[in-house]
Amino acid sequence: MTVADFPGRFGEYGGRYVPEVLIAALQELEEAYPKISQSGEFRAELDNLLATYAGRPTALTFARRMTDDLGGAKIYLKREDLAHTGAHKINNVLGQCLLARYMGKRRVIAETGAGQHGVATATACALLDLECEVYMGEEDVERQALNVFRMELLGARVHPVSSGSKTLKDAINEAMRDWVTHIRTTYYCIGSVMGPHPYPTMVRDFQRVIGVEARQQMLDVEGRLPDVLIACVGGGSNAMGLFHPFIEDDDVQMIGVEAAGEGLESGRHGAALSAGSSGVLHGMRSLVLSDDDGQIFEAHSVSAGLDYPGVGPEHAHLRDSGRATYVTADDESALDSFVYLSRMEGIIPALESAHAIAYARTLAPKLASEAIMLINLSGRGDKDAPQVRDLLAARQSGSH
Amino acid sequence: MGRIGSCLAELRERGECALIPFLTAGDPNLPTTEALVLAMAEAGADLIEIGVPFSDPTAEGPTIQRSSERALRSGTTLRGVLRLIKNLRPKIDQPLVLMGYANVFLAMGERNFAEAAKEVGVDGVITVDLPPEEGGLFFDSLIECEIDPVLLASPTTSESRMAMLVEKTRGFLYYVSLTGVTGARKEMAEGLEEAVAKIRNVSEIPVCVGFGLSTPEQVAEVGRFADGAVVGSALVDLIEAAETPGPAVASVSEFVAKLKNALR
């Protein structure tokens, strides 16, 4: 069997590294997903939800002041911050929760780091009348108390996870344990282009709407495709959603920006593509942050959404093949760019998206003024405002 | 036939079910694990399953999760576990089977690990999250080194898949008794005997049952129809409860003897 005809493989990455109990459920999903998602009825229902509920298509905004300030490429922002619940996450959860309903699974579980995917899943479950339970690391429950309240308000049950590092990776572990236990009745709604096959493919397909819209919007506004795409990468779903419809367009450069945290050399970062090695985590082979003995590191980033020690397997493949390049932005530059975009364009970006802005600020001045840069603004930053206020206050008192 | 095969064949001939205790290597440290394994062997264990700790053990319940965390805190690595096997091998006759997660074994390299495991005398390897579709090179490397890659099957395994698993497994088939994680349960899974009988219909391979077994009564029940019964969390609980190695060895030894008596 060649790599090409093995479903769920992206070069050497992907696959299905799971306990035996899960195999049958993944096979069921692998069969149900194409059948249901390609049916006219499902397609029409999802398209309708995306348009009338999630607020799609999201706008493409020309960032005039940022373009003038940086003095290079023309910069456009794809405004996923304008989607319902404030980020691209809703695209995926509407697709998956609708799929769960078509499959007859009334109970949906999800993991969440900072709470964005949890809130989005709770939202979709409220809308579609599904039972929703969310696993969240104990530390994140404390740090993101408001999102816990939001999920509960939306009717979800939140389970704090106290094992391991008590963060996102442990929330995923616990969700997988729940799934193993309630395999016959439960749908696991994974939040990014990661996990065992068919999740990386399925989540990518549900997020492709970002790139499909952006591609058409660029053609409408500029009459041509952009030269560079920039998106932040944690698990990698917003980046994959933007990149994928452009993969065949060889002249479009694709750049993913990972979290360098306190710096790659500090070991406290979330940059699996830039500093990880090939390994197996959460049901997939991909690039992961792992020590020589095969133990997984705790990731670190000022942005909880990028605080993950693995990455979607298709990104690992795009890196190896050279089709996409991956760079990093650290906590400080993300924080600066959070403020920068707020002041320049009147858009408060999510701290995750601020990493993409940070790299764009270093690249744009080096490009010619004819060049077009498209940045995925994956989410809005209201959720980060209290944290940023504290960080800026700490920075100021440190400098006096 | 390897050490696992002969051990289970001999027991089958006597009409006896194998007692397979599990513990996590390095919980709370490797010298204690060595003492515990020797005590288990002495108390009547037929085959011993030694867990290799991993940071993200997705198939484990709280008891074994905590034991993995303790083992990692004491600095346990796969190389350390192999040194433990090297120390144990000349002292006991029972087959020693490692149980762990793909990333830890693969980090060492498939062939490197297989050769190192052969050198110290590992008899079998169970990898929780490595189905045969993904584990080709790893399983082939083990077989080349005369180590049995033991595969798992579960209540959700389809008939056609079961036929593939019994074909590919070596030593025995590890049947996961329930849909869930490891850990003691009050009730045994329903339909377990029928499930094992179904496997017997299609294969001669020994079938050992694990997950959820914790009492002599449950083990005796499984002993009526399976080739082996794995008990893990109940033993790990005893290790956790003991404040020093001495009492841990004593209580584990006593409990293993009770479990084995239930099978005689």
Short mmCIF file of C-alpha atoms in Angstrom, two decimals, chain A:
data_model
loop_
_atom_site.label_atom_id
_atom_site.label_comp_id
_atom_site.label_asym_id
_atom_site.label_seq_id
_atom_site.Cartn_x
_atom_site.Cartn_y
_atom_site.Cartn_z
CA MET A 1 0.00 0.00 0.00
CA THR A 2 1.41 3.38 -0.93
CA VAL A 3 1.12 6.44 1.22
CA ALA A 4 -1.22 8.09 -1.29
CA ASP A 5 -4.01 5.56 -1.00
CA PHE A 6 -3.84 5.25 2.78
CA PRO A 7 -6.64 7.50 4.00
CA GLY A 8 -5.77 10.03 6.64
CA ARG A 9 -2.05 10.12 5.84
CA PHE A 10 -0.24 13.35 5.08
CA GLY A 11 3.19 12.19 4.00
CA GLU A 12 4.52 10.32 7.01
CA TYR A 13 2.09 12.06 9.36
CA GLY A 14 -1.52 11.51 10.42
CA GLY A 15 -2.92 8.03 10.89
CA ARG A 16 -4.87 6.57 13.73
CA TYR A 17 -2.89 5.85 16.88
CA VAL A 18 -5.64 4.97 19.30
CA PRO A 19 -6.68 2.24 21.73
CA GLU A 20 -8.57 -0.61 20.10
CA VAL A 21 -11.92 0.44 21.61
CA LEU A 22 -11.88 3.63 19.52
CA ILE A 23 -11.15 1.99 16.17
CA ALA A 24 -14.76 1.02 15.50
CA ALA A 25 -16.03 4.53 16.32
CA LEU A 26 -13.44 6.11 14.03
CA GLN A 27 -14.38 3.73 11.23
CA GLU A 28 -18.04 4.60 11.76
CA LEU A 29 -17.17 8.29 11.55
CA GLU A 30 -14.95 7.75 8.52
CA GLU A 31 -17.86 6.13 6.70
CA ALA A 32 -20.58 8.48 7.92
CA TYR A 33 -18.72 11.74 7.34
CA PRO A 34 -18.38 11.72 3.52
CA LYS A 35 -21.80 10.16 3.07
CA ILE A 36 -23.61 12.70 5.25
CA SER A 37 -21.53 15.78 4.52
CA GLN A 38 -21.92 15.37 0.75
CA SER A 39 -25.67 14.92 0.92
CA GLY A 40 -27.68 17.85 -0.38
CA GLU A 41 -29.76 18.04 2.77
CA PHE A 42 -26.77 18.34 5.12
CA ARG A 43 -24.98 20.78 2.83
CA ALA A 44 -28.05 23.02 2.61
CA GLU A 45 -28.62 22.96 6.35
CA LEU A 46 -24.99 23.77 7.15
CA ASP A 47 -24.78 26.52 4.52
CA ASN A 48 -27.92 28.03 5.95
CA LEU A 49 -26.53 27.95 9.49
CA LEU A 50 -23.24 29.49 8.36
CA ALA A 51 -25.10 32.30 6.62
CA THR A 52 -27.98 33.03 8.98
CA TYR A 53 -26.46 32.04 12.32
CA ALA A 54 -22.66 32.29 12.17
CA GLY A 55 -22.73 35.43 10.02
CA ARG A 56 -20.85 34.21 6.96
CA PRO A 57 -19.31 35.27 4.71
CA THR A 58 -17.09 37.24 7.06
CA ALA A 59 -15.69 40.51 5.73
CA LEU A 60 -12.39 41.08 4.00
CA THR A 61 -11.00 44.36 5.34
CA PHE A 62 -8.27 46.43 3.72
CA ALA A 63 -5.96 47.50 6.57
CA ARG A 64 -5.21 50.97 5.23
CA ARG A 65 -3.41 52.51 8.20
CA MET A 66 -1.35 49.41 8.86
CA THR A 67 -0.37 49.29 5.19
CA ASP A 68 0.68 52.97 5.23
CA ASP A 69 2.51 52.60 8.51
CA LEU A 70 4.56 49.58 7.45
CA GLY A 71 5.30 50.97 3.99
CA GLY A 72 5.36 47.74 2.01
CA ALA A 73 2.78 45.19 0.97
CA LYS A 74 -0.91 45.94 0.81
CA ILE A 75 -2.46 44.25 3.81
CA TYR A 76 -5.90 42.64 3.99
CA LEU A 77 -7.52 41.02 7.01
CA LYS A 78 -9.92 38.08 6.78
CA ARG A 79 -12.33 38.90 9.59
CA GLU A 80 -13.06 35.65 11.40
CA ASP A 81 -13.39 37.80 14.52
CA LEU A 82 -16.77 38.82 13.13
CA ALA A 83 -18.14 35.26 13.14
CA HIS A 84 -20.59 34.29 15.89
CA THR A 85 -18.82 33.54 19.20
CA GLY A 86 -15.96 35.72 18.00
CA ALA A 87 -13.68 33.31 16.20
CA HIS A 88 -13.38 30.78 13.38
CA LYS A 89 -14.12 27.93 15.82
CA ILE A 90 -17.85 28.14 15.03
CA ASN A 91 -17.30 26.94 11.42
CA ASN A 92 -16.02 23.59 12.66
CA VAL A 93 -18.44 23.01 15.52
CA LEU A 94 -21.52 23.74 13.42
CA GLY A 95 -20.30 21.15 10.92
CA GLN A 96 -19.42 18.53 13.51
CA CYS A 97 -22.45 18.99 15.77
CA LEU A 98 -24.77 18.82 12.79
CA LEU A 99 -22.95 15.65 11.74
CA ALA A 100 -23.41 14.24 15.26
CA ARG A 101 -27.13 14.87 15.00
CA TYR A 102 -27.34 13.19 11.60
CA MET A 103 -25.44 10.22 13.09
CA GLY A 104 -27.99 9.97 15.88
CA LYS A 105 -25.53 10.84 18.66
CA ARG A 106 -27.24 13.08 21.17
CA ARG A 107 -24.29 13.51 23.54
CA VAL A 108 -21.35 15.68 22.46
CA ILE A 109 -18.07 16.02 24.32
CA ALA A 110 -15.27 18.48 23.66
CA GLU A 111 -11.95 19.59 25.08
CA THR A 112 -11.05 23.21 25.54
CA GLY A 113 -7.95 25.18 26.49
CA ALA A 114 -8.90 28.78 27.12
CA GLY A 115 -12.54 28.01 26.49
CA GLN A 116 -13.11 29.25 22.94
CA HIS A 117 -13.76 25.83 21.41
CA GLY A 118 -15.78 24.88 24.50
CA VAL A 119 -17.96 27.98 24.16
CA ALA A 120 -18.40 27.37 20.43
CA THR A 121 -19.36 23.72 21.02
CA ALA A 122 -21.77 24.66 23.80
CA THR A 123 -23.30 27.23 21.43
CA ALA A 124 -23.81 24.72 18.62
CA CYS A 125 -25.21 22.16 21.05
CA ALA A 126 -27.72 24.67 22.41
CA LEU A 127 -28.76 25.52 18.88
CA LEU A 128 -29.08 21.89 17.78
CA ASP A 129 -30.52 20.59 21.06
CA LEU A 130 -27.64 18.28 21.94
CA GLU A 131 -26.26 17.38 25.36
CA CYS A 132 -22.82 18.97 25.81
CA GLU A 133 -19.97 18.17 28.20
CA VAL A 134 -16.66 20.00 28.08
CA TYR A 135 -13.31 18.96 29.55
CA MET A 136 -11.04 21.77 30.65
CA GLY A 137 -7.79 21.71 32.62
CA GLU A 138 -8.14 22.82 36.23
CA GLU A 139 -5.65 25.63 35.71
CA ASP A 140 -7.56 26.90 32.71
CA VAL A 141 -10.84 26.70 34.65
CA GLU A 142 -9.34 29.11 37.17
CA ARG A 143 -7.74 31.40 34.58
CA GLN A 144 -10.84 31.52 32.38
CA ALA A 145 -13.66 31.62 34.89
CA LEU A 146 -15.78 33.80 32.59
CA ASN A 147 -15.69 31.26 29.77
CA VAL A 148 -16.68 28.52 32.21
CA PHE A 149 -19.71 30.63 33.09
CA ARG A 150 -20.48 31.18 29.39
CA MET A 151 -20.44 27.45 28.70
CA GLU A 152 -22.70 26.80 31.67
CA LEU A 153 -25.01 29.59 30.57
CA LEU A 154 -25.28 27.84 27.21
CA GLY A 155 -26.32 24.65 28.98
CA ALA A 156 -23.03 22.71 28.93
CA ARG A 157 -21.45 20.85 31.83
CA VAL A 158 -17.81 21.71 32.42
CA HIS A 159 -15.51 19.07 33.94
CA PRO A 160 -12.28 20.42 35.46
CA VAL A 161 -9.34 18.07 34.70
CA SER A 162 -6.82 17.70 37.49
CA SER A 163 -4.46 15.14 35.93
CA GLY A 164 -1.03 15.80 34.40
CA SER A 165 -0.26 19.43 33.68
CA LYS A 166 -3.96 20.39 34.17
CA THR A 167 -4.08 22.19 30.80
CA LEU A 168 -5.29 21.59 27.24
CA LYS A 169 -3.38 18.39 26.53
CA ASP A 170 -4.78 16.81 29.68
CA ALA A 171 -8.28 18.00 28.77
CA ILE A 172 -7.86 16.12 25.47
CA ASN A 173 -6.67 13.02 27.35
CA GLU A 174 -9.74 13.17 29.58
CA ALA A 175 -12.12 13.71 26.66
CA MET A 176 -10.61 10.63 24.99
CA ARG A 177 -11.15 8.64 28.21
CA ASP A 178 -14.79 9.76 28.28
CA TRP A 179 -15.15 8.78 24.62
CA VAL A 180 -13.65 5.32 25.23
CA THR A 181 -16.18 4.84 28.02
CA HIS A 182 -19.30 6.15 26.23
CA ILE A 183 -18.25 5.21 22.74
CA ARG A 184 -21.63 4.00 21.53
CA THR A 185 -23.65 7.11 22.39
CA THR A 186 -21.17 9.94 22.28
CA TYR A 187 -19.74 12.19 19.59
CA TYR A 188 -16.30 13.69 20.27
CA CYS A 189 -16.10 17.17 18.73
CA ILE A 190 -12.37 17.87 18.36
CA GLY A 191 -11.47 21.54 18.14
CA SER A 192 -8.63 21.58 15.64
CA VAL A 193 -7.11 19.82 12.62
CA MET A 194 -5.60 17.21 14.92
CA GLY A 195 -6.33 13.82 16.44
CA PRO A 196 -6.86 10.46 14.73
CA HIS A 197 -8.14 10.12 11.17
CA PRO A 198 -10.69 11.34 10.00
CA TYR A 199 -10.58 14.40 12.30
CA PRO A 200 -7.71 16.33 10.66
CA THR A 201 -9.40 16.01 7.26
CA MET A 202 -12.90 16.67 8.55
CA VAL A 203 -12.02 19.75 10.60
CA ARG A 204 -10.00 21.10 7.66
CA ASP A 205 -12.99 20.63 5.35
CA PHE A 206 -15.28 22.50 7.75
CA GLN A 207 -12.73 25.35 8.05
CA ARG A 208 -12.00 25.60 4.30
CA VAL A 209 -14.86 28.07 4.07
CA ILE A 210 -12.39 30.72 5.34
CA GLY A 211 -10.05 30.28 2.38
CA VAL A 212 -12.79 29.71 -0.18
CA GLU A 213 -14.43 33.01 0.76
CA ALA A 214 -11.14 34.90 1.04
CA ARG A 215 -9.98 33.66 -2.35
CA GLN A 216 -13.14 34.95 -4.06
CA GLN A 217 -13.08 38.20 -2.08
CA MET A 218 -9.50 38.88 -3.18
CA LEU A 219 -10.43 38.24 -6.80
CA ASP A 220 -13.40 40.58 -6.46
CA VAL A 221 -11.41 43.39 -4.85
CA GLU A 222 -7.97 43.10 -6.43
CA GLY A 223 -8.67 40.99 -9.48
CA ARG A 224 -5.91 38.60 -8.46
CA LEU A 225 -4.76 36.25 -5.73
CA PRO A 226 -2.66 37.47 -2.79
CA ASP A 227 1.10 36.88 -2.74
CA VAL A 228 1.33 35.88 0.89
CA LEU A 229 -1.06 34.26 3.38
CA ILE A 230 -0.31 34.57 7.08
CA ALA A 231 -2.09 32.77 9.93
CA CYS A 232 -1.27 31.72 13.46
CA VAL A 233 -0.83 28.01 14.24
CA GLY A 234 -1.61 26.22 17.49
CA GLY A 235 -3.37 23.02 16.47
CA GLY A 236 -3.63 24.78 13.14
CA SER A 237 -7.30 24.92 12.14
CA ASN A 238 -7.62 28.57 11.16
CA ALA A 239 -4.39 28.39 9.18
CA MET A 240 -5.42 25.17 7.43
CA GLY A 241 -8.84 26.64 6.67
CA LEU A 242 -7.22 29.63 4.99
CA PHE A 243 -4.35 27.77 3.27
CA HIS A 244 -6.07 24.74 1.85
CA PRO A 245 -8.04 26.36 -1.00
CA PHE A 246 -4.76 28.02 -2.12
CA ILE A 247 -2.56 24.92 -2.07
CA GLU A 248 -2.68 24.46 -5.85
CA ASP A 249 -1.90 28.16 -6.42
CA ASP A 250 1.88 27.81 -6.49
CA ASP A 251 2.52 31.55 -6.52
CA VAL A 252 0.73 32.08 -3.23
CA GLN A 253 3.17 31.83 -0.36
CA MET A 254 1.75 30.39 2.88
CA ILE A 255 3.24 31.27 6.26
CA GLY A 256 2.13 29.83 9.59
CA VAL A 257 3.14 31.63 12.78
CA GLU A 258 3.68 29.55 15.92
CA ALA A 259 4.02 30.74 19.49
CA ALA A 260 7.65 31.21 20.54
CA GLY A 261 6.41 31.93 24.07
CA GLU A 262 9.37 33.09 26.12
CA GLY A 263 11.71 32.22 23.23
CA LEU A 264 12.52 28.94 21.46
CA GLU A 265 15.79 28.60 23.38
CA SER A 266 13.93 28.94 26.73
CA GLY A 267 12.08 25.68 26.08
CA ARG A 268 8.89 27.49 27.08
CA HIS A 269 7.00 27.78 23.81
CA GLY A 270 4.33 26.12 21.67
CA ALA A 271 6.28 25.72 18.45
CA ALA A 272 5.93 22.07 17.43
CA LEU A 273 6.62 22.78 13.74
CA SER A 274 9.69 24.91 14.43
CA ALA A 275 11.20 22.98 17.33
CA GLY A 276 9.37 19.64 17.62
CA SER A 277 10.17 16.12 16.46
CA SER A 278 8.13 13.39 14.84
CA GLY A 279 6.10 11.54 17.47
CA VAL A 280 2.70 10.17 18.45
CA LEU A 281 0.24 12.18 20.52
CA HIS A 282 -3.55 12.27 20.79
CA GLY A 283 -4.12 9.66 18.14
CA MET A 284 -1.91 11.09 15.40
CA ARG A 285 1.67 10.99 14.21
CA SER A 286 2.84 14.57 13.86
CA LEU A 287 5.46 16.97 15.07
CA VAL A 288 5.28 17.16 18.84
CA LEU A 289 7.21 18.68 21.71
CA SER A 290 8.70 15.60 23.29
CA ASP A 291 11.92 14.86 25.18
CA ASP A 292 14.45 12.16 24.19
CA ASP A 293 12.57 9.65 26.35
CA GLY A 294 9.29 10.23 24.51
CA GLN A 295 7.56 12.22 27.26
CA ILE A 296 5.48 15.18 26.10
CA PHE A 297 6.45 18.67 27.26
CA GLU A 298 4.04 21.19 28.56
CA ALA A 299 3.70 23.95 25.96
CA HIS A 300 3.75 27.62 26.88
CA SER A 301 2.32 30.73 25.28
CA VAL A 302 0.74 33.96 26.45
CA SER A 303 -2.10 32.87 24.20
CA ALA A 304 -3.96 29.86 25.53
CA GLY A 305 -5.12 28.88 22.02
CA LEU A 306 -1.52 28.32 20.90
CA ASP A 307 -0.53 26.54 24.10
CA TYR A 308 -0.44 23.00 22.66
CA PRO A 309 2.56 20.63 22.36
CA GLY A 310 1.47 19.15 19.02
CA VAL A 311 0.15 20.39 15.69
CA GLY A 312 -2.16 19.10 12.97
CA PRO A 313 -0.44 16.45 10.81
CA GLU A 314 -1.18 18.18 7.51
CA HIS A 315 0.84 21.20 8.67
CA ALA A 316 3.76 18.88 9.45
CA HIS A 317 3.49 17.57 5.91
CA LEU A 318 3.24 21.06 4.37
CA ARG A 319 6.39 21.98 6.28
CA ASP A 320 8.32 18.92 5.06
CA SER A 321 7.18 19.38 1.48
CA GLY A 322 8.11 23.06 1.60
CA ARG A 323 4.66 24.19 0.39
CA ALA A 324 4.19 26.23 3.58
CA THR A 325 6.77 27.84 5.82
CA TYR A 326 6.48 28.20 9.56
CA VAL A 327 7.94 30.96 11.68
CA THR A 328 7.42 32.11 15.24
CA ALA A 329 6.43 35.18 17.23
CA ASP A 330 7.08 35.44 20.95
CA ASP A 331 4.84 36.59 23.81
CA GLU A 332 6.21 40.14 23.83
CA SER A 333 5.74 40.76 20.11
CA ALA A 334 2.23 39.30 20.24
CA LEU A 335 1.37 41.61 23.11
CA ASP A 336 2.76 44.61 21.17
CA SER A 337 0.74 43.63 18.13
CA PHE A 338 -2.41 43.22 20.20
CA VAL A 339 -2.09 46.92 21.05
CA TYR A 340 -0.85 47.86 17.56
CA LEU A 341 -3.84 46.49 15.65
CA SER A 342 -6.25 47.97 18.19
CA ARG A 343 -4.78 51.45 17.69
CA MET A 344 -4.18 51.21 13.93
CA GLU A 345 -7.37 49.62 12.69
CA GLY A 346 -9.80 49.75 15.60
CA ILE A 347 -9.78 45.96 15.77
CA ILE A 348 -8.83 44.22 19.00
CA PRO A 349 -7.37 40.89 17.85
CA ALA A 350 -7.31 37.65 19.79
CA LEU A 351 -3.84 37.05 21.30
CA GLU A 352 -3.60 34.06 18.96
CA SER A 353 -4.22 36.23 15.89
CA ALA A 354 -1.83 38.86 17.29
CA HIS A 355 0.99 36.38 16.56
CA ALA A 356 0.09 36.53 12.87
CA ILE A 357 0.00 40.33 13.03
CA ALA A 358 3.40 40.36 14.75
CA TYR A 359 5.06 38.41 11.95
CA ALA A 360 3.24 40.42 9.27
CA ARG A 361 4.72 43.60 10.75
CA THR A 362 8.24 42.29 10.20
CA LEU A 363 7.55 40.95 6.70
CA ALA A 364 5.36 43.66 5.11
CA PRO A 365 8.03 46.41 5.00
CA LYS A 366 10.35 44.04 3.06
CA LEU A 367 7.78 43.51 0.31
CA ALA A 368 7.10 45.76 -2.68
CA SER A 369 4.05 48.01 -2.58
CA GLU A 370 2.39 45.94 -5.33
CA ALA A 371 2.54 42.85 -3.15
CA ILE A 372 -0.65 41.70 -1.44
CA MET A 373 -0.65 40.14 1.99
CA LEU A 374 -3.68 38.39 3.46
CA ILE A 375 -3.75 37.81 7.22
CA ASN A 376 -6.29 35.57 8.88
CA LEU A 377 -7.66 37.45 11.86
CA SER A 378 -8.87 34.26 13.49
CA GLY A 379 -10.66 35.77 16.48
CA ARG A 380 -11.44 38.88 18.45
CA GLY A 381 -9.55 39.88 21.56
CA ASP A 382 -12.28 40.81 24.02
CA LYS A 383 -11.66 37.52 25.82
CA ASP A 384 -8.00 38.51 26.29
CA ALA A 385 -8.57 42.09 27.44
CA PRO A 386 -8.34 41.42 31.22
CA GLN A 387 -5.15 39.36 30.80
CA VAL A 388 -3.55 41.94 28.52
CA ARG A 389 -4.45 44.74 30.93
CA ASP A 390 -2.60 42.91 33.70
CA LEU A 391 0.39 42.10 31.49
CA LEU A 392 0.70 45.69 30.30
CA ALA A 393 0.43 46.97 33.88
CA ALA A 394 3.16 44.54 34.95
CA ARG A 395 5.33 45.62 32.02
CA GLN A 396 4.90 49.29 32.91
CA SER A 397 5.71 48.85 36.59
CA GLY A 398 8.74 46.75 35.55
CA SER A 399 10.13 49.57 33.39
CA HIS A 400 9.94 52.26 36.09
#
